[in-house]
């Protein structure tokens, strides 16, 4: 499953001359479901969408709060074209889940999101409809998110998330405490991230 997540000041969906859905500040999510997706993929995407820290806190500190933390809205739009595979210059959509299967699966994702958050703040487009999606991107901030595709990816993902949690705990303790704990170390931790703040480096499998 693939999602394009955009932080927005407002977004809306129209079908013909009718506006079927709109939100103020929050997230606009374009969601592409593949033939291989399962409930685990859906659960992962819902959890990430609702918990991504793409907003500032009350003191203006960036990347600190999620859409749930700020009580913002989410507009989801089903978009099978995200599962496109190019054959030369022609797009092929055989990797996308067929509509008769994708629609109930997509509806279950929306229900999962509503039950995990505030149902009145989760909006939707028109599944299978010819839509005009109006997005006022804030930043711009756009995140591409893919669900894990197999056991090895899930294992790697778990390692990365644990590593990120360790980094966040270290930052919350402050520099003085970190220096005291690190004073006795003779070698750097080979598993530590060397990327930008907030990034997580991948660990090598043995």
mmCIF file with all atom_site columns, C-alpha atoms in Angstrom:
data_model
loop_
_atom_site.group_PDB
_atom_site.id
_atom_site.type_symbol
_atom_site.label_atom_id
_atom_site.label_alt_id
_atom_site.label_comp_id
_atom_site.label_asym_id
_atom_site.label_entity_id
_atom_site.label_seq_id
_atom_site.pdbx_PDB_ins_code
_atom_site.Cartn_x
_atom_site.Cartn_y
_atom_site.Cartn_z
_atom_site.occupancy
_atom_site.B_iso_or_equiv
_atom_site.pdbx_formal_charge
_atom_site.auth_seq_id
_atom_site.auth_comp_id
_atom_site.auth_asym_id
_atom_site.auth_atom_id
_atom_site.pdbx_PDB_model_num
ATOM 1   C CA . UNK A 1 1   ? 0.000   0.000   0.000   1.00 0.00 ? 1   UNK A CA 1
ATOM 2   C CA . UNK A 1 2   ? 1.217   3.457   -0.848  1.00 0.00 ? 2   UNK A CA 1
ATOM 3   C CA . UNK A 1 3   ? 0.152   6.815   0.535   1.00 0.00 ? 3   UNK A CA 1
ATOM 4   C CA . UNK A 1 4   ? 1.040   10.349  -0.477  1.00 0.00 ? 4   UNK A CA 1
ATOM 5   C CA . UNK A 1 5   ? 0.500   12.492  2.619   1.00 0.00 ? 5   UNK A CA 1
ATOM 6   C CA . UNK A 1 6   ? 0.353   16.257  2.261   1.00 0.00 ? 6   UNK A CA 1
ATOM 7   C CA . UNK A 1 7   ? 0.160   18.788  5.049   1.00 0.00 ? 7   UNK A CA 1
ATOM 8   C CA . UNK A 1 8   ? -2.516  21.266  4.012   1.00 0.00 ? 8   UNK A CA 1
ATOM 9   C CA . UNK A 1 9   ? -4.146  24.512  5.084   1.00 0.00 ? 9   UNK A CA 1
ATOM 10  C CA . UNK A 1 10  ? -7.266  23.323  3.261   1.00 0.00 ? 10  UNK A CA 1
ATOM 11  C CA . UNK A 1 11  ? -8.362  20.660  0.784   1.00 0.00 ? 11  UNK A CA 1
ATOM 12  C CA . UNK A 1 12  ? -11.573 19.632  -0.918  1.00 0.00 ? 12  UNK A CA 1
ATOM 13  C CA . UNK A 1 13  ? -13.072 17.159  -3.390  1.00 0.00 ? 13  UNK A CA 1
ATOM 14  C CA . UNK A 1 14  ? -15.652 17.999  -6.037  1.00 0.00 ? 14  UNK A CA 1
ATOM 15  C CA . UNK A 1 15  ? -17.500 15.676  -8.396  1.00 0.00 ? 15  UNK A CA 1
ATOM 16  C CA . UNK A 1 16  ? -19.003 17.573  -11.290 1.00 0.00 ? 16  UNK A CA 1
ATOM 17  C CA . UNK A 1 17  ? -20.276 20.823  -9.800  1.00 0.00 ? 17  UNK A CA 1
ATOM 18  C CA . UNK A 1 18  ? -20.820 19.386  -6.333  1.00 0.00 ? 18  UNK A CA 1
ATOM 19  C CA . UNK A 1 19  ? -18.346 19.661  -3.466  1.00 0.00 ? 19  UNK A CA 1
ATOM 20  C CA . UNK A 1 20  ? -18.550 16.311  -1.713  1.00 0.00 ? 20  UNK A CA 1
ATOM 21  C CA . UNK A 1 21  ? -15.973 16.864  1.019   1.00 0.00 ? 21  UNK A CA 1
ATOM 22  C CA . UNK A 1 22  ? -13.655 19.520  2.444   1.00 0.00 ? 22  UNK A CA 1
ATOM 23  C CA . UNK A 1 23  ? -11.289 20.097  5.359   1.00 0.00 ? 23  UNK A CA 1
ATOM 24  C CA . UNK A 1 24  ? -9.403  22.965  6.931   1.00 0.00 ? 24  UNK A CA 1
ATOM 25  C CA . UNK A 1 25  ? -5.917  22.505  8.327   1.00 0.00 ? 25  UNK A CA 1
ATOM 26  C CA . UNK A 1 26  ? -4.716  18.914  8.461   1.00 0.00 ? 26  UNK A CA 1
ATOM 27  C CA . UNK A 1 27  ? -3.668  16.143  6.091   1.00 0.00 ? 27  UNK A CA 1
ATOM 28  C CA . UNK A 1 28  ? -4.759  15.191  2.592   1.00 0.00 ? 28  UNK A CA 1
ATOM 29  C CA . UNK A 1 29  ? -3.976  11.527  1.953   1.00 0.00 ? 29  UNK A CA 1
ATOM 30  C CA . UNK A 1 30  ? -3.918  9.960   -1.509  1.00 0.00 ? 30  UNK A CA 1
ATOM 31  C CA . UNK A 1 31  ? -4.116  6.200   -0.980  1.00 0.00 ? 31  UNK A CA 1
ATOM 32  C CA . UNK A 1 32  ? -3.211  3.489   -3.497  1.00 0.00 ? 32  UNK A CA 1
ATOM 33  C CA . UNK A 1 33  ? -4.116  -0.129  -2.655  1.00 0.00 ? 33  UNK A CA 1
ATOM 34  C CA . UNK A 1 34  ? -2.239  -2.988  -4.308  1.00 0.00 ? 34  UNK A CA 1
ATOM 35  C CA . UNK A 1 35  ? -3.364  -6.546  -5.045  1.00 0.00 ? 35  UNK A CA 1
ATOM 36  C CA . UNK A 1 36  ? -0.966  -7.832  -2.355  1.00 0.00 ? 36  UNK A CA 1
ATOM 37  C CA . UNK A 1 37  ? -2.176  -5.634  0.502   1.00 0.00 ? 37  UNK A CA 1
ATOM 38  C CA . UNK A 1 38  ? -3.547  -7.179  3.691   1.00 0.00 ? 38  UNK A CA 1
ATOM 39  C CA . UNK A 1 39  ? -5.025  -5.921  6.941   1.00 0.00 ? 39  UNK A CA 1
ATOM 40  C CA . UNK A 1 40  ? -1.507  -5.568  8.363   1.00 0.00 ? 40  UNK A CA 1
ATOM 41  C CA . UNK A 1 41  ? -0.671  -3.068  5.623   1.00 0.00 ? 41  UNK A CA 1
ATOM 42  C CA . UNK A 1 42  ? -3.838  -1.118  6.380   1.00 0.00 ? 42  UNK A CA 1
ATOM 43  C CA . UNK A 1 43  ? -3.183  -1.052  10.128  1.00 0.00 ? 43  UNK A CA 1
ATOM 44  C CA . UNK A 1 44  ? 0.370   0.171   9.562   1.00 0.00 ? 44  UNK A CA 1
ATOM 45  C CA . UNK A 1 45  ? -0.717  3.011   7.255   1.00 0.00 ? 45  UNK A CA 1
ATOM 46  C CA . UNK A 1 46  ? -3.515  4.161   9.586   1.00 0.00 ? 46  UNK A CA 1
ATOM 47  C CA . UNK A 1 47  ? -1.178  4.234   12.572  1.00 0.00 ? 47  UNK A CA 1
ATOM 48  C CA . UNK A 1 48  ? 1.484   6.167   10.692  1.00 0.00 ? 48  UNK A CA 1
ATOM 49  C CA . UNK A 1 49  ? -0.888  8.681   9.106   1.00 0.00 ? 49  UNK A CA 1
ATOM 50  C CA . UNK A 1 50  ? -2.429  9.587   12.457  1.00 0.00 ? 50  UNK A CA 1
ATOM 51  C CA . UNK A 1 51  ? 0.870   9.749   14.336  1.00 0.00 ? 51  UNK A CA 1
ATOM 52  C CA . UNK A 1 52  ? 3.251   11.413  11.861  1.00 0.00 ? 52  UNK A CA 1
ATOM 53  C CA . UNK A 1 53  ? 4.637   14.532  13.537  1.00 0.00 ? 53  UNK A CA 1
ATOM 54  C CA . UNK A 1 54  ? 4.208   17.027  10.716  1.00 0.00 ? 54  UNK A CA 1
ATOM 55  C CA . UNK A 1 55  ? 2.938   20.004  12.731  1.00 0.00 ? 55  UNK A CA 1
ATOM 56  C CA . UNK A 1 56  ? 4.433   22.530  15.105  1.00 0.00 ? 56  UNK A CA 1
ATOM 57  C CA . UNK A 1 57  ? 3.669   22.621  18.829  1.00 0.00 ? 57  UNK A CA 1
ATOM 58  C CA . UNK A 1 58  ? 2.206   25.537  20.788  1.00 0.00 ? 58  UNK A CA 1
ATOM 59  C CA . UNK A 1 59  ? 5.668   27.122  20.996  1.00 0.00 ? 59  UNK A CA 1
ATOM 60  C CA . UNK A 1 60  ? 6.214   26.965  17.246  1.00 0.00 ? 60  UNK A CA 1
ATOM 61  C CA . UNK A 1 61  ? 8.652   24.041  17.377  1.00 0.00 ? 61  UNK A CA 1
ATOM 62  C CA . UNK A 1 62  ? 8.431   22.254  14.021  1.00 0.00 ? 62  UNK A CA 1
ATOM 63  C CA . UNK A 1 63  ? 7.849   18.502  13.523  1.00 0.00 ? 63  UNK A CA 1
ATOM 64  C CA . UNK A 1 64  ? 6.528   18.079  17.049  1.00 0.00 ? 64  UNK A CA 1
ATOM 65  C CA . UNK A 1 65  ? 2.816   17.252  16.832  1.00 0.00 ? 65  UNK A CA 1
ATOM 66  C CA . UNK A 1 66  ? 0.605   14.841  14.913  1.00 0.00 ? 66  UNK A CA 1
ATOM 67  C CA . UNK A 1 67  ? -2.752  15.530  13.326  1.00 0.00 ? 67  UNK A CA 1
ATOM 68  C CA . UNK A 1 68  ? -4.373  13.931  16.390  1.00 0.00 ? 68  UNK A CA 1
ATOM 69  C CA . UNK A 1 69  ? -2.340  16.064  18.794  1.00 0.00 ? 69  UNK A CA 1
ATOM 70  C CA . UNK A 1 70  ? -3.636  19.206  17.091  1.00 0.00 ? 70  UNK A CA 1
ATOM 71  C CA . UNK A 1 71  ? -7.235  18.038  16.517  1.00 0.00 ? 71  UNK A CA 1
ATOM 72  C CA . UNK A 1 72  ? -6.839  18.670  12.791  1.00 0.00 ? 72  UNK A CA 1
ATOM 73  C CA . UNK A 1 73  ? -8.745  16.987  9.967   1.00 0.00 ? 73  UNK A CA 1
ATOM 74  C CA . UNK A 1 74  ? -7.842  14.237  7.486   1.00 0.00 ? 74  UNK A CA 1
ATOM 75  C CA . UNK A 1 75  ? -9.143  13.982  3.924   1.00 0.00 ? 75  UNK A CA 1
ATOM 76  C CA . UNK A 1 76  ? -8.596  10.557  2.313   1.00 0.00 ? 76  UNK A CA 1
ATOM 77  C CA . UNK A 1 77  ? -8.882  10.004  -1.422  1.00 0.00 ? 77  UNK A CA 1
ATOM 78  C CA . UNK A 1 78  ? -8.576  6.586   -3.029  1.00 0.00 ? 78  UNK A CA 1
ATOM 79  C CA . UNK A 1 79  ? -6.122  6.764   -5.959  1.00 0.00 ? 79  UNK A CA 1
ATOM 80  C CA . UNK A 1 80  ? -5.355  3.511   -7.778  1.00 0.00 ? 80  UNK A CA 1
ATOM 81  C CA . UNK A 1 81  ? -2.918  5.313   -10.111 1.00 0.00 ? 81  UNK A CA 1
ATOM 82  C CA . UNK A 1 82  ? -0.357  5.273   -7.294  1.00 0.00 ? 82  UNK A CA 1
ATOM 83  C CA . UNK A 1 83  ? 0.119   1.582   -8.127  1.00 0.00 ? 83  UNK A CA 1
ATOM 84  C CA . UNK A 1 84  ? 1.175   2.442   -11.683 1.00 0.00 ? 84  UNK A CA 1
ATOM 85  C CA . UNK A 1 85  ? 3.938   0.474   -13.419 1.00 0.00 ? 85  UNK A CA 1
ATOM 86  C CA . UNK A 1 86  ? 5.262   2.009   -16.609 1.00 0.00 ? 86  UNK A CA 1
ATOM 87  C CA . UNK A 1 87  ? 5.520   -0.124  -19.722 1.00 0.00 ? 87  UNK A CA 1
ATOM 88  C CA . UNK A 1 88  ? 7.520   2.156   -21.916 1.00 0.00 ? 88  UNK A CA 1
ATOM 89  C CA . UNK A 1 89  ? 5.574   5.391   -21.709 1.00 0.00 ? 89  UNK A CA 1
ATOM 90  C CA . UNK A 1 90  ? 2.223   3.744   -21.016 1.00 0.00 ? 90  UNK A CA 1
ATOM 91  C CA . UNK A 1 91  ? 0.961   3.388   -17.426 1.00 0.00 ? 91  UNK A CA 1
ATOM 92  C CA . UNK A 1 92  ? -0.163  -0.082  -16.375 1.00 0.00 ? 92  UNK A CA 1
ATOM 93  C CA . UNK A 1 93  ? -2.405  -0.547  -13.333 1.00 0.00 ? 93  UNK A CA 1
ATOM 94  C CA . UNK A 1 94  ? -2.511  -4.335  -12.940 1.00 0.00 ? 94  UNK A CA 1
ATOM 95  C CA . UNK A 1 95  ? -0.733  -3.975  -9.577  1.00 0.00 ? 95  UNK A CA 1
ATOM 96  C CA . UNK A 1 96  ? -3.748  -2.093  -8.194  1.00 0.00 ? 96  UNK A CA 1
ATOM 97  C CA . UNK A 1 97  ? -6.418  -4.037  -6.347  1.00 0.00 ? 97  UNK A CA 1
ATOM 98  C CA . UNK A 1 98  ? -9.565  -4.484  -8.489  1.00 0.00 ? 98  UNK A CA 1
ATOM 99  C CA . UNK A 1 99  ? -12.338 -2.028  -7.642  1.00 0.00 ? 99  UNK A CA 1
ATOM 100 C CA . UNK A 1 100 ? -14.779 -4.677  -6.395  1.00 0.00 ? 100 UNK A CA 1
ATOM 101 C CA . UNK A 1 101 ? -12.222 -5.749  -3.785  1.00 0.00 ? 101 UNK A CA 1
ATOM 102 C CA . UNK A 1 102 ? -10.613 -2.377  -3.173  1.00 0.00 ? 102 UNK A CA 1
ATOM 103 C CA . UNK A 1 103 ? -13.798 -0.535  -2.234  1.00 0.00 ? 103 UNK A CA 1
ATOM 104 C CA . UNK A 1 104 ? -14.710 -2.591  0.866   1.00 0.00 ? 104 UNK A CA 1
ATOM 105 C CA . UNK A 1 105 ? -11.030 -2.718  1.819   1.00 0.00 ? 105 UNK A CA 1
ATOM 106 C CA . UNK A 1 106 ? -10.743 1.072   1.484   1.00 0.00 ? 106 UNK A CA 1
ATOM 107 C CA . UNK A 1 107 ? -13.939 1.549   3.506   1.00 0.00 ? 107 UNK A CA 1
ATOM 108 C CA . UNK A 1 108 ? -12.488 -0.615  6.277   1.00 0.00 ? 108 UNK A CA 1
ATOM 109 C CA . UNK A 1 109 ? -9.396  1.627   6.335   1.00 0.00 ? 109 UNK A CA 1
ATOM 110 C CA . UNK A 1 110 ? -11.620 4.672   6.802   1.00 0.00 ? 110 UNK A CA 1
ATOM 111 C CA . UNK A 1 111 ? -13.517 2.958   9.613   1.00 0.00 ? 111 UNK A CA 1
ATOM 112 C CA . UNK A 1 112 ? -10.244 2.001   11.282  1.00 0.00 ? 112 UNK A CA 1
ATOM 113 C CA . UNK A 1 113 ? -9.066  5.610   11.056  1.00 0.00 ? 113 UNK A CA 1
ATOM 114 C CA . UNK A 1 114 ? -12.349 6.931   12.456  1.00 0.00 ? 114 UNK A CA 1
ATOM 115 C CA . UNK A 1 115 ? -12.344 4.486   15.354  1.00 0.00 ? 115 UNK A CA 1
ATOM 116 C CA . UNK A 1 116 ? -8.731  5.422   16.149  1.00 0.00 ? 116 UNK A CA 1
ATOM 117 C CA . UNK A 1 117 ? -9.401  9.163   16.073  1.00 0.00 ? 117 UNK A CA 1
ATOM 118 C CA . UNK A 1 118 ? -12.480 11.408  15.975  1.00 0.00 ? 118 UNK A CA 1
ATOM 119 C CA . UNK A 1 119 ? -14.853 10.140  13.266  1.00 0.00 ? 119 UNK A CA 1
ATOM 120 C CA . UNK A 1 120 ? -16.171 13.605  12.420  1.00 0.00 ? 120 UNK A CA 1
ATOM 121 C CA . UNK A 1 121 ? -12.627 14.729  11.514  1.00 0.00 ? 121 UNK A CA 1
ATOM 122 C CA . UNK A 1 122 ? -12.045 11.978  8.927   1.00 0.00 ? 122 UNK A CA 1
ATOM 123 C CA . UNK A 1 123 ? -13.383 12.970  5.500   1.00 0.00 ? 123 UNK A CA 1
ATOM 124 C CA . UNK A 1 124 ? -13.536 11.068  2.218   1.00 0.00 ? 124 UNK A CA 1
ATOM 125 C CA . UNK A 1 125 ? -13.838 11.555  -1.521  1.00 0.00 ? 125 UNK A CA 1
ATOM 126 C CA . UNK A 1 126 ? -16.022 9.461   -3.843  1.00 0.00 ? 126 UNK A CA 1
ATOM 127 C CA . UNK A 1 127 ? -14.618 5.988   -4.482  1.00 0.00 ? 127 UNK A CA 1
ATOM 128 C CA . UNK A 1 128 ? -14.374 5.317   -8.219  1.00 0.00 ? 128 UNK A CA 1
ATOM 129 C CA . UNK A 1 129 ? -15.692 8.763   -9.087  1.00 0.00 ? 129 UNK A CA 1
ATOM 130 C CA . UNK A 1 130 ? -14.099 11.280  -11.441 1.00 0.00 ? 130 UNK A CA 1
ATOM 131 C CA . UNK A 1 131 ? -12.957 13.819  -8.861  1.00 0.00 ? 131 UNK A CA 1
ATOM 132 C CA . UNK A 1 132 ? -11.331 17.214  -8.791  1.00 0.00 ? 132 UNK A CA 1
ATOM 133 C CA . UNK A 1 133 ? -9.078  17.292  -5.730  1.00 0.00 ? 133 UNK A CA 1
ATOM 134 C CA . UNK A 1 134 ? -8.108  20.781  -4.589  1.00 0.00 ? 134 UNK A CA 1
ATOM 135 C CA . UNK A 1 135 ? -5.071  20.752  -2.307  1.00 0.00 ? 135 UNK A CA 1
ATOM 136 C CA . UNK A 1 136 ? -3.486  23.796  -0.706  1.00 0.00 ? 136 UNK A CA 1
ATOM 137 C CA . UNK A 1 137 ? -0.194  22.323  0.421   1.00 0.00 ? 137 UNK A CA 1
ATOM 138 C CA . UNK A 1 138 ? 1.276   23.909  3.539   1.00 0.00 ? 138 UNK A CA 1
ATOM 139 C CA . UNK A 1 139 ? 5.047   24.288  3.325   1.00 0.00 ? 139 UNK A CA 1
ATOM 140 C CA . UNK A 1 140 ? 5.050   22.464  0.974   1.00 0.00 ? 140 UNK A CA 1
ATOM 141 C CA . UNK A 1 141 ? 5.240   19.283  3.040   1.00 0.00 ? 141 UNK A CA 1
ATOM 142 C CA . UNK A 1 142 ? 4.707   15.963  1.253   1.00 0.00 ? 142 UNK A CA 1
ATOM 143 C CA . UNK A 1 143 ? 5.519   12.516  2.639   1.00 0.00 ? 143 UNK A CA 1
ATOM 144 C CA . UNK A 1 144 ? 5.547   9.296   0.616   1.00 0.00 ? 144 UNK A CA 1
ATOM 145 C CA . UNK A 1 145 ? 4.713   6.307   2.772   1.00 0.00 ? 145 UNK A CA 1
ATOM 146 C CA . UNK A 1 146 ? 4.716   2.604   1.858   1.00 0.00 ? 146 UNK A CA 1
ATOM 147 C CA . UNK A 1 147 ? 3.559   -0.243  4.026   1.00 0.00 ? 147 UNK A CA 1
ATOM 148 C CA . UNK A 1 148 ? 5.964   -3.128  4.757   1.00 0.00 ? 148 UNK A CA 1
ATOM 149 C CA . UNK A 1 149 ? 5.711   -5.853  2.126   1.00 0.00 ? 149 UNK A CA 1
ATOM 150 C CA . UNK A 1 150 ? 7.013   -8.892  3.985   1.00 0.00 ? 150 UNK A CA 1
ATOM 151 C CA . UNK A 1 151 ? 8.439   -10.382 7.213   1.00 0.00 ? 151 UNK A CA 1
ATOM 152 C CA . UNK A 1 152 ? 11.970  -9.106  6.519   1.00 0.00 ? 152 UNK A CA 1
ATOM 153 C CA . UNK A 1 153 ? 10.666  -5.562  6.037   1.00 0.00 ? 153 UNK A CA 1
ATOM 154 C CA . UNK A 1 154 ? 8.662   -5.774  9.248   1.00 0.00 ? 154 UNK A CA 1
ATOM 155 C CA . UNK A 1 155 ? 11.744  -6.952  11.135  1.00 0.00 ? 155 UNK A CA 1
ATOM 156 C CA . UNK A 1 156 ? 13.851  -4.130  9.728   1.00 0.00 ? 156 UNK A CA 1
ATOM 157 C CA . UNK A 1 157 ? 11.098  -1.619  10.453  1.00 0.00 ? 157 UNK A CA 1
ATOM 158 C CA . UNK A 1 158 ? 10.907  -2.732  14.085  1.00 0.00 ? 158 UNK A CA 1
ATOM 159 C CA . UNK A 1 159 ? 14.675  -2.262  14.462  1.00 0.00 ? 159 UNK A CA 1
ATOM 160 C CA . UNK A 1 160 ? 14.513  1.216   12.963  1.00 0.00 ? 160 UNK A CA 1
ATOM 161 C CA . UNK A 1 161 ? 11.627  2.291   15.172  1.00 0.00 ? 161 UNK A CA 1
ATOM 162 C CA . UNK A 1 162 ? 13.412  1.053   18.320  1.00 0.00 ? 162 UNK A CA 1
ATOM 163 C CA . UNK A 1 163 ? 16.544  2.904   17.271  1.00 0.00 ? 163 UNK A CA 1
ATOM 164 C CA . UNK A 1 164 ? 14.531  6.080   16.735  1.00 0.00 ? 164 UNK A CA 1
ATOM 165 C CA . UNK A 1 165 ? 12.967  5.711   20.208  1.00 0.00 ? 165 UNK A CA 1
ATOM 166 C CA . UNK A 1 166 ? 16.451  5.395   21.746  1.00 0.00 ? 166 UNK A CA 1
ATOM 167 C CA . UNK A 1 167 ? 17.553  8.569   19.977  1.00 0.00 ? 167 UNK A CA 1
ATOM 168 C CA . UNK A 1 168 ? 14.514  10.490  21.193  1.00 0.00 ? 168 UNK A CA 1
ATOM 169 C CA . UNK A 1 169 ? 15.088  9.355   24.791  1.00 0.00 ? 169 UNK A CA 1
ATOM 170 C CA . UNK A 1 170 ? 18.721  10.451  24.527  1.00 0.00 ? 170 UNK A CA 1
ATOM 171 C CA . UNK A 1 171 ? 17.716  13.900  23.260  1.00 0.00 ? 171 UNK A CA 1
ATOM 172 C CA . UNK A 1 172 ? 15.127  14.298  26.040  1.00 0.00 ? 172 UNK A CA 1
ATOM 173 C CA . UNK A 1 173 ? 17.757  13.637  28.733  1.00 0.00 ? 173 UNK A CA 1
ATOM 174 C CA . UNK A 1 174 ? 19.793  16.672  27.713  1.00 0.00 ? 174 UNK A CA 1
ATOM 175 C CA . UNK A 1 175 ? 23.429  17.072  26.617  1.00 0.00 ? 175 UNK A CA 1
ATOM 176 C CA . UNK A 1 176 ? 25.013  17.042  30.111  1.00 0.00 ? 176 UNK A CA 1
ATOM 177 C CA . UNK A 1 177 ? 23.563  13.657  31.066  1.00 0.00 ? 177 UNK A CA 1
ATOM 178 C CA . UNK A 1 178 ? 24.486  12.220  27.680  1.00 0.00 ? 178 UNK A CA 1
ATOM 179 C CA . UNK A 1 179 ? 28.115  13.353  28.115  1.00 0.00 ? 179 UNK A CA 1
ATOM 180 C CA . UNK A 1 180 ? 28.311  11.716  31.529  1.00 0.00 ? 180 UNK A CA 1
ATOM 181 C CA . UNK A 1 181 ? 27.063  8.404   30.181  1.00 0.00 ? 181 UNK A CA 1
ATOM 182 C CA . UNK A 1 182 ? 29.270  8.612   27.117  1.00 0.00 ? 182 UNK A CA 1
ATOM 183 C CA . UNK A 1 183 ? 32.452  9.527   28.974  1.00 0.00 ? 183 UNK A CA 1
ATOM 184 C CA . UNK A 1 184 ? 33.515  5.923   29.433  1.00 0.00 ? 184 UNK A CA 1
ATOM 185 C CA . UNK A 1 185 ? 33.004  4.905   25.821  1.00 0.00 ? 185 UNK A CA 1
ATOM 186 C CA . UNK A 1 186 ? 36.151  4.324   23.795  1.00 0.00 ? 186 UNK A CA 1
ATOM 187 C CA . UNK A 1 187 ? 34.456  3.605   20.461  1.00 0.00 ? 187 UNK A CA 1
ATOM 188 C CA . UNK A 1 188 ? 31.372  5.039   18.772  1.00 0.00 ? 188 UNK A CA 1
ATOM 189 C CA . UNK A 1 189 ? 28.264  2.894   18.507  1.00 0.00 ? 189 UNK A CA 1
ATOM 190 C CA . UNK A 1 190 ? 28.382  1.301   15.025  1.00 0.00 ? 190 UNK A CA 1
ATOM 191 C CA . UNK A 1 191 ? 24.567  1.096   14.972  1.00 0.00 ? 191 UNK A CA 1
ATOM 192 C CA . UNK A 1 192 ? 24.003  4.788   15.653  1.00 0.00 ? 192 UNK A CA 1
ATOM 193 C CA . UNK A 1 193 ? 22.482  7.004   12.960  1.00 0.00 ? 193 UNK A CA 1
ATOM 194 C CA . UNK A 1 194 ? 24.898  9.274   11.121  1.00 0.00 ? 194 UNK A CA 1
ATOM 195 C CA . UNK A 1 195 ? 22.166  11.066  9.172   1.00 0.00 ? 195 UNK A CA 1
ATOM 196 C CA . UNK A 1 196 ? 20.342  14.335  9.753   1.00 0.00 ? 196 UNK A CA 1
ATOM 197 C CA . UNK A 1 197 ? 18.433  14.935  12.959  1.00 0.00 ? 197 UNK A CA 1
ATOM 198 C CA . UNK A 1 198 ? 15.333  12.791  12.967  1.00 0.00 ? 198 UNK A CA 1
ATOM 199 C CA . UNK A 1 199 ? 16.581  10.337  10.337  1.00 0.00 ? 199 UNK A CA 1
ATOM 200 C CA . UNK A 1 200 ? 17.106  6.660   11.127  1.00 0.00 ? 200 UNK A CA 1
ATOM 201 C CA . UNK A 1 201 ? 19.945  4.710   9.544   1.00 0.00 ? 201 UNK A CA 1
ATOM 202 C CA . UNK A 1 202 ? 19.299  1.135   8.487   1.00 0.00 ? 202 UNK A CA 1
ATOM 203 C CA . UNK A 1 203 ? 21.029  -1.620  10.402  1.00 0.00 ? 203 UNK A CA 1
ATOM 204 C CA . UNK A 1 204 ? 22.815  -4.300  8.442   1.00 0.00 ? 204 UNK A CA 1
ATOM 205 C CA . UNK A 1 205 ? 21.450  -7.783  8.683   1.00 0.00 ? 205 UNK A CA 1
ATOM 206 C CA . UNK A 1 206 ? 24.029  -10.391 9.746   1.00 0.00 ? 206 UNK A CA 1
#
